[in-house]
Short mmCIF file of N, CA, C and O in Angstrom, two decimals:
data_model
loop_
_atom_site.label_atom_id
_atom_site.label_comp_id
_atom_site.label_asym_id
_atom_site.label_seq_id
_atom_site.Cartn_x
_atom_site.Cartn_y
_atom_site.Cartn_z
N UNK A 13 -2.36 -131.54 -29.83
CA UNK A 13 -1.97 -132.27 -31.01
C UNK A 13 -1.37 -131.33 -32.06
O UNK A 13 -0.47 -131.74 -32.78
N UNK A 14 -1.88 -130.11 -32.12
CA UNK A 14 -1.35 -129.16 -33.09
C UNK A 14 0.14 -128.92 -32.88
O UNK A 14 0.91 -128.85 -33.84
N UNK A 15 0.55 -128.85 -31.62
CA UNK A 15 1.98 -128.63 -31.33
C UNK A 15 2.80 -129.84 -31.78
O UNK A 15 3.87 -129.68 -32.37
N UNK A 16 2.31 -131.03 -31.51
CA UNK A 16 3.02 -132.24 -31.94
C UNK A 16 3.14 -132.29 -33.47
O UNK A 16 4.18 -132.69 -34.00
N UNK A 17 2.09 -131.87 -34.17
CA UNK A 17 2.14 -131.85 -35.64
C UNK A 17 3.15 -130.83 -36.14
O UNK A 17 3.90 -131.10 -37.09
N UNK A 18 3.20 -129.66 -35.50
CA UNK A 18 4.19 -128.65 -35.90
C UNK A 18 5.61 -129.15 -35.63
O UNK A 18 6.51 -128.94 -36.45
N UNK A 19 5.82 -129.80 -34.50
CA UNK A 19 7.15 -130.31 -34.18
C UNK A 19 7.56 -131.38 -35.19
O UNK A 19 8.68 -131.35 -35.72
N UNK A 20 6.66 -132.33 -35.45
CA UNK A 20 6.97 -133.39 -36.43
C UNK A 20 7.25 -132.79 -37.80
O UNK A 20 8.22 -133.15 -38.47
N UNK A 21 6.40 -131.86 -38.23
CA UNK A 21 6.59 -131.24 -39.55
C UNK A 21 7.90 -130.46 -39.60
O UNK A 21 8.62 -130.50 -40.60
N UNK A 22 8.22 -129.76 -38.53
CA UNK A 22 9.46 -128.99 -38.50
C UNK A 22 10.69 -129.87 -38.56
O UNK A 22 11.64 -129.59 -39.31
N UNK A 23 10.69 -130.96 -37.78
CA UNK A 23 11.83 -131.88 -37.80
C UNK A 23 11.97 -132.55 -39.17
O UNK A 23 13.08 -132.69 -39.69
N UNK A 24 10.84 -132.96 -39.72
CA UNK A 24 10.88 -133.57 -41.05
C UNK A 24 11.36 -132.58 -42.10
O UNK A 24 12.13 -132.93 -43.00
N UNK A 25 10.91 -131.33 -41.98
CA UNK A 25 11.32 -130.31 -42.94
C UNK A 25 12.84 -130.13 -42.91
O UNK A 25 13.49 -130.07 -43.96
N UNK A 26 13.41 -130.06 -41.72
CA UNK A 26 14.86 -129.91 -41.60
C UNK A 26 15.57 -131.10 -42.23
O UNK A 26 16.54 -130.95 -42.99
N UNK A 27 15.08 -132.30 -41.94
CA UNK A 27 15.70 -133.51 -42.48
C UNK A 27 15.62 -133.56 -44.00
O UNK A 27 16.61 -133.87 -44.67
N UNK A 28 14.44 -133.25 -44.55
CA UNK A 28 14.28 -133.35 -46.00
C UNK A 28 14.95 -132.22 -46.75
O UNK A 28 15.52 -132.45 -47.82
N UNK A 29 14.91 -131.01 -46.23
CA UNK A 29 15.60 -129.91 -46.91
C UNK A 29 17.11 -130.16 -46.87
O UNK A 29 17.80 -129.98 -47.87
N UNK A 30 17.61 -130.62 -45.72
CA UNK A 30 19.04 -130.90 -45.61
C UNK A 30 19.47 -132.06 -46.47
O UNK A 30 20.41 -131.96 -47.26
N UNK A 31 18.78 -133.19 -46.34
CA UNK A 31 19.14 -134.38 -47.11
C UNK A 31 18.91 -134.20 -48.59
O UNK A 31 19.75 -134.60 -49.41
N UNK A 32 17.80 -133.59 -48.95
CA UNK A 32 17.53 -133.34 -50.36
C UNK A 32 18.51 -132.34 -50.95
O UNK A 32 18.96 -132.50 -52.09
N UNK A 33 18.85 -131.33 -50.16
CA UNK A 33 19.82 -130.34 -50.63
C UNK A 33 21.17 -130.96 -50.93
O UNK A 33 21.82 -130.62 -51.92
N UNK A 34 21.59 -131.90 -50.07
CA UNK A 34 22.86 -132.59 -50.33
C UNK A 34 22.79 -133.42 -51.60
O UNK A 34 23.77 -133.48 -52.36
N UNK A 35 21.65 -134.04 -51.86
CA UNK A 35 21.51 -134.82 -53.10
C UNK A 35 21.60 -133.91 -54.32
O UNK A 35 22.07 -134.33 -55.38
N UNK A 36 21.13 -132.68 -54.17
CA UNK A 36 21.16 -131.74 -55.29
C UNK A 36 22.58 -131.24 -55.55
O UNK A 36 23.00 -131.13 -56.70
N UNK A 37 23.34 -130.97 -54.50
CA UNK A 37 24.65 -130.34 -54.70
C UNK A 37 25.81 -131.33 -54.78
O UNK A 37 26.86 -130.98 -55.33
N UNK A 38 25.63 -132.54 -54.24
CA UNK A 38 26.73 -133.51 -54.27
C UNK A 38 26.62 -134.41 -55.50
O UNK A 38 25.53 -134.69 -55.98
N UNK A 39 27.75 -134.89 -55.95
CA UNK A 39 27.75 -135.83 -57.07
C UNK A 39 27.27 -137.20 -56.57
O UNK A 39 27.37 -137.52 -55.38
N UNK A 40 26.80 -138.00 -57.50
CA UNK A 40 26.34 -139.34 -57.17
C UNK A 40 27.48 -140.14 -56.53
O UNK A 40 27.26 -140.90 -55.57
N UNK A 41 28.69 -139.98 -57.02
CA UNK A 41 29.83 -140.71 -56.50
C UNK A 41 30.13 -140.32 -55.05
O UNK A 41 30.45 -141.18 -54.23
N UNK A 42 30.04 -139.03 -54.74
CA UNK A 42 30.28 -138.58 -53.36
C UNK A 42 29.20 -139.10 -52.42
O UNK A 42 29.50 -139.46 -51.29
N UNK A 43 27.97 -139.12 -52.90
CA UNK A 43 26.89 -139.65 -52.07
C UNK A 43 27.13 -141.13 -51.79
O UNK A 43 27.05 -141.57 -50.66
N UNK A 44 27.46 -141.89 -52.83
CA UNK A 44 27.70 -143.33 -52.67
C UNK A 44 28.86 -143.60 -51.72
O UNK A 44 28.83 -144.58 -50.97
N UNK A 45 29.87 -142.74 -51.74
CA UNK A 45 31.04 -142.93 -50.89
C UNK A 45 30.81 -142.49 -49.45
O UNK A 45 31.65 -142.73 -48.58
N UNK A 46 29.66 -141.88 -49.16
CA UNK A 46 29.42 -141.34 -47.82
C UNK A 46 29.10 -142.42 -46.79
O UNK A 46 29.10 -142.15 -45.60
N UNK A 47 28.79 -143.62 -47.22
CA UNK A 47 28.55 -144.69 -46.27
C UNK A 47 27.69 -145.79 -46.86
O UNK A 47 27.13 -145.64 -47.94
N UNK A 48 27.56 -146.90 -46.14
CA UNK A 48 26.80 -148.04 -46.66
C UNK A 48 25.31 -147.75 -46.87
O UNK A 48 24.69 -148.34 -47.74
N UNK A 49 24.76 -146.83 -46.12
CA UNK A 49 23.33 -146.51 -46.28
C UNK A 49 23.06 -145.77 -47.59
O UNK A 49 21.91 -145.67 -48.02
N UNK A 50 24.09 -145.26 -48.23
CA UNK A 50 23.92 -144.49 -49.46
C UNK A 50 24.14 -145.33 -50.71
O UNK A 50 24.16 -144.79 -51.82
N UNK A 51 24.24 -146.62 -50.57
CA UNK A 51 24.46 -147.48 -51.72
C UNK A 51 23.32 -147.48 -52.72
O UNK A 51 23.50 -147.83 -53.89
N UNK A 52 22.15 -147.05 -52.28
CA UNK A 52 20.98 -147.03 -53.16
C UNK A 52 21.20 -146.18 -54.40
O UNK A 52 20.57 -146.42 -55.43
N UNK A 53 22.08 -145.18 -54.32
CA UNK A 53 22.28 -144.30 -55.48
C UNK A 53 22.82 -145.06 -56.68
O UNK A 53 22.66 -144.60 -57.82
N UNK A 54 23.44 -146.21 -56.45
CA UNK A 54 23.96 -147.02 -57.55
C UNK A 54 22.84 -147.51 -58.47
O UNK A 54 23.08 -147.83 -59.62
N UNK A 55 21.62 -147.58 -57.95
CA UNK A 55 20.48 -148.05 -58.73
C UNK A 55 19.82 -146.95 -59.56
O UNK A 55 18.85 -147.21 -60.27
N UNK A 56 20.32 -145.71 -59.45
CA UNK A 56 19.68 -144.58 -60.11
C UNK A 56 20.69 -143.77 -60.91
O UNK A 56 21.88 -143.73 -60.56
N UNK A 57 20.21 -143.09 -61.92
CA UNK A 57 21.08 -142.20 -62.70
C UNK A 57 21.36 -140.94 -61.89
O UNK A 57 20.62 -140.61 -60.96
N UNK A 58 22.42 -140.21 -62.25
CA UNK A 58 22.70 -138.96 -61.54
C UNK A 58 21.51 -137.98 -61.60
O UNK A 58 21.21 -137.31 -60.61
N UNK A 59 20.85 -137.93 -62.74
CA UNK A 59 19.69 -137.05 -62.87
C UNK A 59 18.54 -137.45 -61.96
O UNK A 59 17.86 -136.59 -61.39
N UNK A 60 18.34 -138.75 -61.81
CA UNK A 60 17.27 -139.23 -60.93
C UNK A 60 17.58 -138.90 -59.47
O UNK A 60 16.68 -138.52 -58.71
N UNK A 61 18.85 -139.03 -59.08
CA UNK A 61 19.24 -138.69 -57.71
C UNK A 61 19.00 -137.20 -57.46
O UNK A 61 18.46 -136.81 -56.41
N UNK A 62 19.36 -136.35 -58.42
CA UNK A 62 19.12 -134.91 -58.28
C UNK A 62 17.62 -134.62 -58.21
O UNK A 62 17.18 -133.79 -57.41
N UNK A 63 16.82 -135.31 -59.03
CA UNK A 63 15.37 -135.10 -59.03
C UNK A 63 14.78 -135.50 -57.68
O UNK A 63 13.91 -134.79 -57.14
N UNK A 64 15.23 -136.60 -57.12
CA UNK A 64 14.76 -137.01 -55.79
C UNK A 64 15.11 -135.93 -54.77
O UNK A 64 14.29 -135.57 -53.92
N UNK A 65 16.31 -135.39 -54.87
CA UNK A 65 16.73 -134.33 -53.96
C UNK A 65 15.85 -133.09 -54.08
O UNK A 65 15.44 -132.51 -53.06
N UNK A 66 15.56 -132.68 -55.30
CA UNK A 66 14.69 -131.51 -55.51
C UNK A 66 13.30 -131.77 -54.92
O UNK A 66 12.74 -130.90 -54.24
N UNK A 67 12.76 -132.96 -55.16
CA UNK A 67 11.44 -133.28 -54.62
C UNK A 67 11.46 -133.30 -53.09
O UNK A 67 10.49 -132.87 -52.46
N UNK A 68 12.53 -133.80 -52.50
CA UNK A 68 12.63 -133.79 -51.05
C UNK A 68 12.70 -132.37 -50.50
O UNK A 68 12.07 -132.05 -49.50
N UNK A 69 13.47 -131.50 -51.14
CA UNK A 69 13.56 -130.11 -50.70
C UNK A 69 12.18 -129.44 -50.81
O UNK A 69 11.72 -128.79 -49.86
N UNK A 70 11.52 -129.60 -51.94
CA UNK A 70 10.19 -128.99 -52.11
C UNK A 70 9.19 -129.54 -51.11
O UNK A 70 8.40 -128.79 -50.53
N UNK A 71 9.23 -130.86 -50.89
CA UNK A 71 8.32 -131.46 -49.92
C UNK A 71 8.60 -130.98 -48.51
O UNK A 71 7.67 -130.67 -47.75
N UNK A 72 9.87 -130.89 -48.16
CA UNK A 72 10.23 -130.39 -46.83
C UNK A 72 9.76 -128.96 -46.61
O UNK A 72 9.21 -128.63 -45.55
N UNK A 73 9.97 -128.12 -47.60
CA UNK A 73 9.49 -126.73 -47.50
C UNK A 73 7.97 -126.69 -47.43
O UNK A 73 7.39 -125.89 -46.70
N UNK A 74 7.32 -127.58 -48.18
CA UNK A 74 5.86 -127.62 -48.21
C UNK A 74 5.23 -128.08 -46.91
O UNK A 74 4.04 -127.87 -46.68
N UNK A 75 6.02 -128.71 -46.05
CA UNK A 75 5.48 -129.15 -44.76
C UNK A 75 5.26 -127.99 -43.80
O UNK A 75 4.45 -128.10 -42.88
N UNK A 76 6.00 -126.89 -43.98
CA UNK A 76 5.89 -125.80 -43.01
C UNK A 76 5.58 -124.42 -43.60
O UNK A 76 4.83 -123.65 -43.00
N UNK A 77 6.16 -124.11 -44.75
CA UNK A 77 6.02 -122.74 -45.25
C UNK A 77 4.59 -122.32 -45.57
O UNK A 77 4.20 -121.20 -45.21
N UNK A 78 3.78 -123.14 -46.23
CA UNK A 78 2.42 -122.68 -46.53
C UNK A 78 1.62 -122.31 -45.27
O UNK A 78 0.95 -121.28 -45.24
N UNK A 79 1.73 -123.13 -44.24
CA UNK A 79 1.00 -122.83 -43.00
C UNK A 79 1.63 -121.68 -42.24
O UNK A 79 0.93 -120.84 -41.67
N UNK A 80 2.96 -121.61 -42.23
CA UNK A 80 3.64 -120.55 -41.50
C UNK A 80 3.33 -119.18 -42.07
O UNK A 80 3.20 -118.20 -41.31
N UNK A 81 3.17 -119.10 -43.39
CA UNK A 81 2.88 -117.82 -44.02
C UNK A 81 1.40 -117.62 -44.30
O UNK A 81 0.99 -116.57 -44.80
N UNK A 82 0.59 -118.64 -44.03
CA UNK A 82 -0.84 -118.52 -44.26
C UNK A 82 -1.22 -118.45 -45.73
O UNK A 82 -2.29 -117.94 -46.08
N UNK A 83 -0.37 -118.95 -46.60
CA UNK A 83 -0.64 -118.94 -48.03
C UNK A 83 -0.82 -120.39 -48.48
O UNK A 83 0.12 -121.19 -48.44
N UNK A 84 -2.00 -120.76 -48.86
CA UNK A 84 -2.34 -122.11 -49.32
C UNK A 84 -1.94 -123.19 -48.31
O UNK A 84 -1.24 -124.14 -48.65
N UNK A 85 -2.39 -123.06 -47.06
CA UNK A 85 -2.01 -124.06 -46.05
C UNK A 85 -2.52 -125.47 -46.36
O UNK A 85 -2.01 -126.44 -45.79
N UNK A 86 -3.46 -125.58 -47.28
CA UNK A 86 -3.94 -126.91 -47.67
C UNK A 86 -2.86 -127.72 -48.39
O UNK A 86 -3.02 -128.92 -48.62
N UNK A 87 -1.75 -127.06 -48.74
CA UNK A 87 -0.65 -127.77 -49.39
C UNK A 87 0.16 -128.61 -48.40
O UNK A 87 0.88 -129.52 -48.82
N UNK A 88 0.05 -128.34 -47.11
CA UNK A 88 0.84 -129.06 -46.11
C UNK A 88 0.57 -130.57 -46.16
O UNK A 88 1.50 -131.37 -46.29
N UNK A 89 -0.69 -131.02 -46.06
CA UNK A 89 -0.90 -132.47 -46.12
C UNK A 89 -0.57 -133.06 -47.49
O UNK A 89 -0.18 -134.23 -47.59
N UNK A 90 -0.70 -132.26 -48.54
CA UNK A 90 -0.33 -132.75 -49.87
C UNK A 90 1.19 -132.95 -49.97
O UNK A 90 1.66 -133.92 -50.58
N UNK A 91 1.95 -132.03 -49.36
CA UNK A 91 3.41 -132.21 -49.32
C UNK A 91 3.75 -133.47 -48.53
O UNK A 91 4.65 -134.22 -48.93
N UNK A 92 3.03 -133.71 -47.44
CA UNK A 92 3.27 -134.92 -46.66
C UNK A 92 2.97 -136.16 -47.48
O UNK A 92 3.73 -137.15 -47.42
N UNK A 93 1.91 -136.14 -48.27
CA UNK A 93 1.60 -137.29 -49.13
C UNK A 93 2.69 -137.50 -50.17
O UNK A 93 3.07 -138.64 -50.45
N UNK A 94 3.20 -136.43 -50.74
CA UNK A 94 4.28 -136.55 -51.72
C UNK A 94 5.53 -137.16 -51.10
O UNK A 94 6.15 -138.05 -51.68
N UNK A 95 5.88 -136.71 -49.90
CA UNK A 95 7.04 -137.29 -49.22
C UNK A 95 6.79 -138.74 -48.83
O UNK A 95 7.71 -139.56 -48.86
N UNK A 96 5.55 -139.05 -48.49
CA UNK A 96 5.22 -140.44 -48.17
C UNK A 96 5.45 -141.34 -49.39
O UNK A 96 5.98 -142.45 -49.26
N UNK A 97 5.09 -140.84 -50.56
CA UNK A 97 5.33 -141.63 -51.78
C UNK A 97 6.82 -141.84 -52.01
O UNK A 97 7.26 -142.92 -52.43
N UNK A 98 7.62 -140.80 -51.75
CA UNK A 98 9.07 -140.94 -51.88
C UNK A 98 9.58 -142.01 -50.92
O UNK A 98 10.42 -142.85 -51.28
N UNK A 99 9.06 -142.02 -49.70
CA UNK A 99 9.54 -142.98 -48.71
C UNK A 99 9.06 -144.40 -49.01
O UNK A 99 9.77 -145.37 -48.70
N UNK A 100 7.90 -144.55 -49.62
CA UNK A 100 7.47 -145.88 -50.06
C UNK A 100 8.44 -146.39 -51.13
O UNK A 100 8.86 -147.54 -51.12
N UNK A 101 8.82 -145.50 -52.04
CA UNK A 101 9.81 -145.86 -53.05
C UNK A 101 11.16 -146.19 -52.43
O UNK A 101 11.84 -147.12 -52.86
N UNK A 102 11.54 -145.44 -51.40
CA UNK A 102 12.80 -145.72 -50.71
C UNK A 102 12.76 -147.10 -50.06
O UNK A 102 13.73 -147.87 -50.15
N UNK A 103 11.66 -147.40 -49.41
CA UNK A 103 11.54 -148.71 -48.76
C UNK A 103 11.56 -149.84 -49.80
O UNK A 103 12.20 -150.87 -49.58
N UNK A 104 10.90 -149.62 -50.93
CA UNK A 104 10.91 -150.63 -52.00
C UNK A 104 12.32 -150.83 -52.53
O UNK A 104 12.74 -151.97 -52.80
N UNK A 105 13.08 -149.75 -52.66
CA UNK A 105 14.46 -149.86 -53.11
C UNK A 105 15.29 -150.63 -52.09
O UNK A 105 16.09 -151.49 -52.45
N UNK A 106 15.07 -150.35 -50.81
CA UNK A 106 15.79 -151.07 -49.76
C UNK A 106 15.46 -152.57 -49.80
O UNK A 106 16.34 -153.41 -49.62
N UNK A 107 14.19 -152.91 -50.03
CA UNK A 107 13.80 -154.32 -50.11
C UNK A 107 14.50 -154.99 -51.29
O UNK A 107 15.04 -156.08 -51.15
N UNK A 108 14.50 -154.31 -52.43
CA UNK A 108 15.14 -154.91 -53.61
C UNK A 108 16.64 -155.10 -53.41
O UNK A 108 17.24 -156.00 -53.99
N UNK A 109 17.24 -154.25 -52.59
CA UNK A 109 18.68 -154.35 -52.31
C UNK A 109 18.96 -155.19 -51.06
O UNK A 109 20.12 -155.34 -50.67
N UNK A 110 17.91 -155.69 -50.43
CA UNK A 110 18.02 -156.47 -49.18
C UNK A 110 18.72 -155.68 -48.07
O UNK A 110 19.52 -156.23 -47.29
N UNK A 111 18.41 -154.40 -48.00
CA UNK A 111 18.97 -153.52 -46.96
C UNK A 111 17.90 -153.27 -45.89
O UNK A 111 17.48 -152.15 -45.67
N UNK A 112 17.51 -154.32 -45.22
CA UNK A 112 16.39 -154.24 -44.29
C UNK A 112 16.70 -153.37 -43.08
O UNK A 112 15.82 -152.67 -42.57
N UNK A 113 17.92 -153.38 -42.62
CA UNK A 113 18.28 -152.56 -41.46
C UNK A 113 18.13 -151.07 -41.78
O UNK A 113 17.61 -150.31 -40.96
N UNK A 114 18.55 -150.66 -42.97
CA UNK A 114 18.42 -149.26 -43.36
C UNK A 114 16.96 -148.90 -43.63
O UNK A 114 16.56 -147.74 -43.51
N UNK A 115 16.17 -149.89 -44.02
CA UNK A 115 14.76 -149.64 -44.31
C UNK A 115 14.01 -149.20 -43.06
O UNK A 115 13.01 -148.48 -43.16
N UNK A 116 14.46 -149.58 -41.88
CA UNK A 116 13.80 -149.16 -40.65
C UNK A 116 13.79 -147.64 -40.51
O UNK A 116 12.81 -147.07 -40.02
N UNK A 117 14.84 -147.00 -40.93
CA UNK A 117 14.89 -145.53 -40.91
C UNK A 117 13.85 -144.96 -41.86
O UNK A 117 13.11 -144.03 -41.51
N UNK A 118 13.78 -145.52 -43.06
CA UNK A 118 12.79 -145.06 -44.04
C UNK A 118 11.38 -145.22 -43.50
O UNK A 118 10.53 -144.34 -43.67
N UNK A 119 11.11 -146.33 -42.85
CA UNK A 119 9.78 -146.58 -42.29
C UNK A 119 9.47 -145.63 -41.13
O UNK A 119 8.32 -145.23 -40.96
N UNK A 120 10.48 -145.26 -40.37
CA UNK A 120 10.28 -144.29 -39.29
C UNK A 120 9.87 -142.94 -39.88
O UNK A 120 8.93 -142.30 -39.39
N UNK A 121 10.56 -142.52 -40.93
CA UNK A 121 10.18 -141.29 -41.61
C UNK A 121 8.74 -141.40 -42.13
O UNK A 121 7.96 -140.47 -42.03
N UNK A 122 8.42 -142.54 -42.70
CA UNK A 122 7.08 -142.75 -43.27
C UNK A 122 6.01 -142.62 -42.19
O UNK A 122 4.96 -142.01 -42.42
N UNK A 123 6.25 -143.17 -41.02
CA UNK A 123 5.28 -143.08 -39.92
C UNK A 123 5.09 -141.62 -39.50
O UNK A 123 3.96 -141.15 -39.31
N UNK A 124 6.18 -140.88 -39.38
CA UNK A 124 6.07 -139.46 -39.01
C UNK A 124 5.34 -138.65 -40.08
O UNK A 124 4.52 -137.78 -39.76
N UNK A 125 5.63 -138.93 -41.33
CA UNK A 125 4.96 -138.22 -42.42
C UNK A 125 3.48 -138.57 -42.44
O UNK A 125 2.63 -137.70 -42.64
N UNK A 126 3.17 -139.83 -42.21
CA UNK A 126 1.76 -140.25 -42.18
C UNK A 126 1.03 -139.55 -41.04
O UNK A 126 -0.14 -139.15 -41.19
N UNK A 127 1.69 -139.37 -39.91
CA UNK A 127 1.09 -138.64 -38.78
C UNK A 127 0.76 -137.21 -39.19
O UNK A 127 -0.33 -136.71 -38.91
N UNK A 128 1.70 -136.54 -39.85
CA UNK A 128 1.46 -135.15 -40.30
C UNK A 128 0.32 -135.11 -41.31
O UNK A 128 -0.58 -134.27 -41.22
N UNK A 129 0.33 -136.02 -42.28
CA UNK A 129 -0.74 -136.04 -43.29
C UNK A 129 -2.09 -136.28 -42.63
O UNK A 129 -3.07 -135.57 -42.90
N UNK A 130 -2.18 -137.28 -41.75
CA UNK A 130 -3.43 -137.58 -41.06
C UNK A 130 -3.91 -136.38 -40.25
O UNK A 130 -5.07 -135.98 -40.34
N UNK A 131 -3.00 -135.78 -39.49
CA UNK A 131 -3.39 -134.66 -38.65
C UNK A 131 -3.82 -133.44 -39.43
O UNK A 131 -4.77 -132.75 -39.05
N UNK A 132 -3.15 -133.17 -40.53
CA UNK A 132 -3.47 -131.96 -41.31
C UNK A 132 -4.63 -132.18 -42.29
O UNK A 132 -5.26 -131.22 -42.70
N UNK A 133 -4.93 -133.41 -42.63
CA UNK A 133 -6.15 -133.68 -43.40
C UNK A 133 -7.34 -133.78 -42.45
O UNK A 133 -8.46 -133.49 -42.85
N UNK A 134 -7.12 -134.22 -41.22
CA UNK A 134 -8.20 -134.53 -40.31
C UNK A 134 -8.38 -133.56 -39.16
O UNK A 134 -8.76 -132.41 -39.36
N UNK A 135 -8.05 -134.01 -37.94
CA UNK A 135 -8.44 -133.26 -36.75
C UNK A 135 -7.81 -131.86 -36.62
O UNK A 135 -8.39 -131.00 -35.98
N UNK A 136 -6.66 -131.65 -37.18
CA UNK A 136 -5.99 -130.34 -37.07
C UNK A 136 -5.77 -129.72 -38.45
O UNK A 136 -4.74 -129.10 -38.69
N UNK A 137 -6.74 -129.87 -39.33
CA UNK A 137 -6.63 -129.30 -40.67
C UNK A 137 -6.57 -127.78 -40.59
O UNK A 137 -7.17 -127.16 -39.70
N UNK A 138 -5.83 -127.18 -41.49
CA UNK A 138 -5.72 -125.72 -41.53
C UNK A 138 -6.93 -125.07 -42.19
O UNK A 138 -7.16 -123.89 -42.02
N UNK A 139 -7.67 -125.82 -42.97
CA UNK A 139 -8.83 -125.28 -43.69
C UNK A 139 -10.02 -126.18 -43.42
O UNK A 139 -9.90 -127.34 -43.05
N UNK A 140 -11.21 -125.62 -43.64
CA UNK A 140 -12.43 -126.44 -43.53
C UNK A 140 -13.01 -126.29 -42.21
O UNK A 140 -13.74 -126.72 -41.53
#
């Protein structure tokens, strides 16, 4: 199970650092123009989109770096909880926009994040 948790955390970290990084460096208009799944940015200010990006990057890094370096590994499940909250907000935004097809991706991320949080709080915790 530990290997599965590392794989899930690693894949999520890549996705969140990459996606969050793009939100930080790209303008809101460029994000919106990138495709129909990015229409959600219209509901947020440019600063809020950048803040979401920063939180995603920090959460993605928090999924692997604390445990990889052995410095405060108890932060891993907390990072997963933070990302889970972001994804609950993403799903709520999708519901309000009636973008149910895109919400399936958000829910998939949420399930993977919940798996990491459960595993690192419970049977494969780094501390305790």
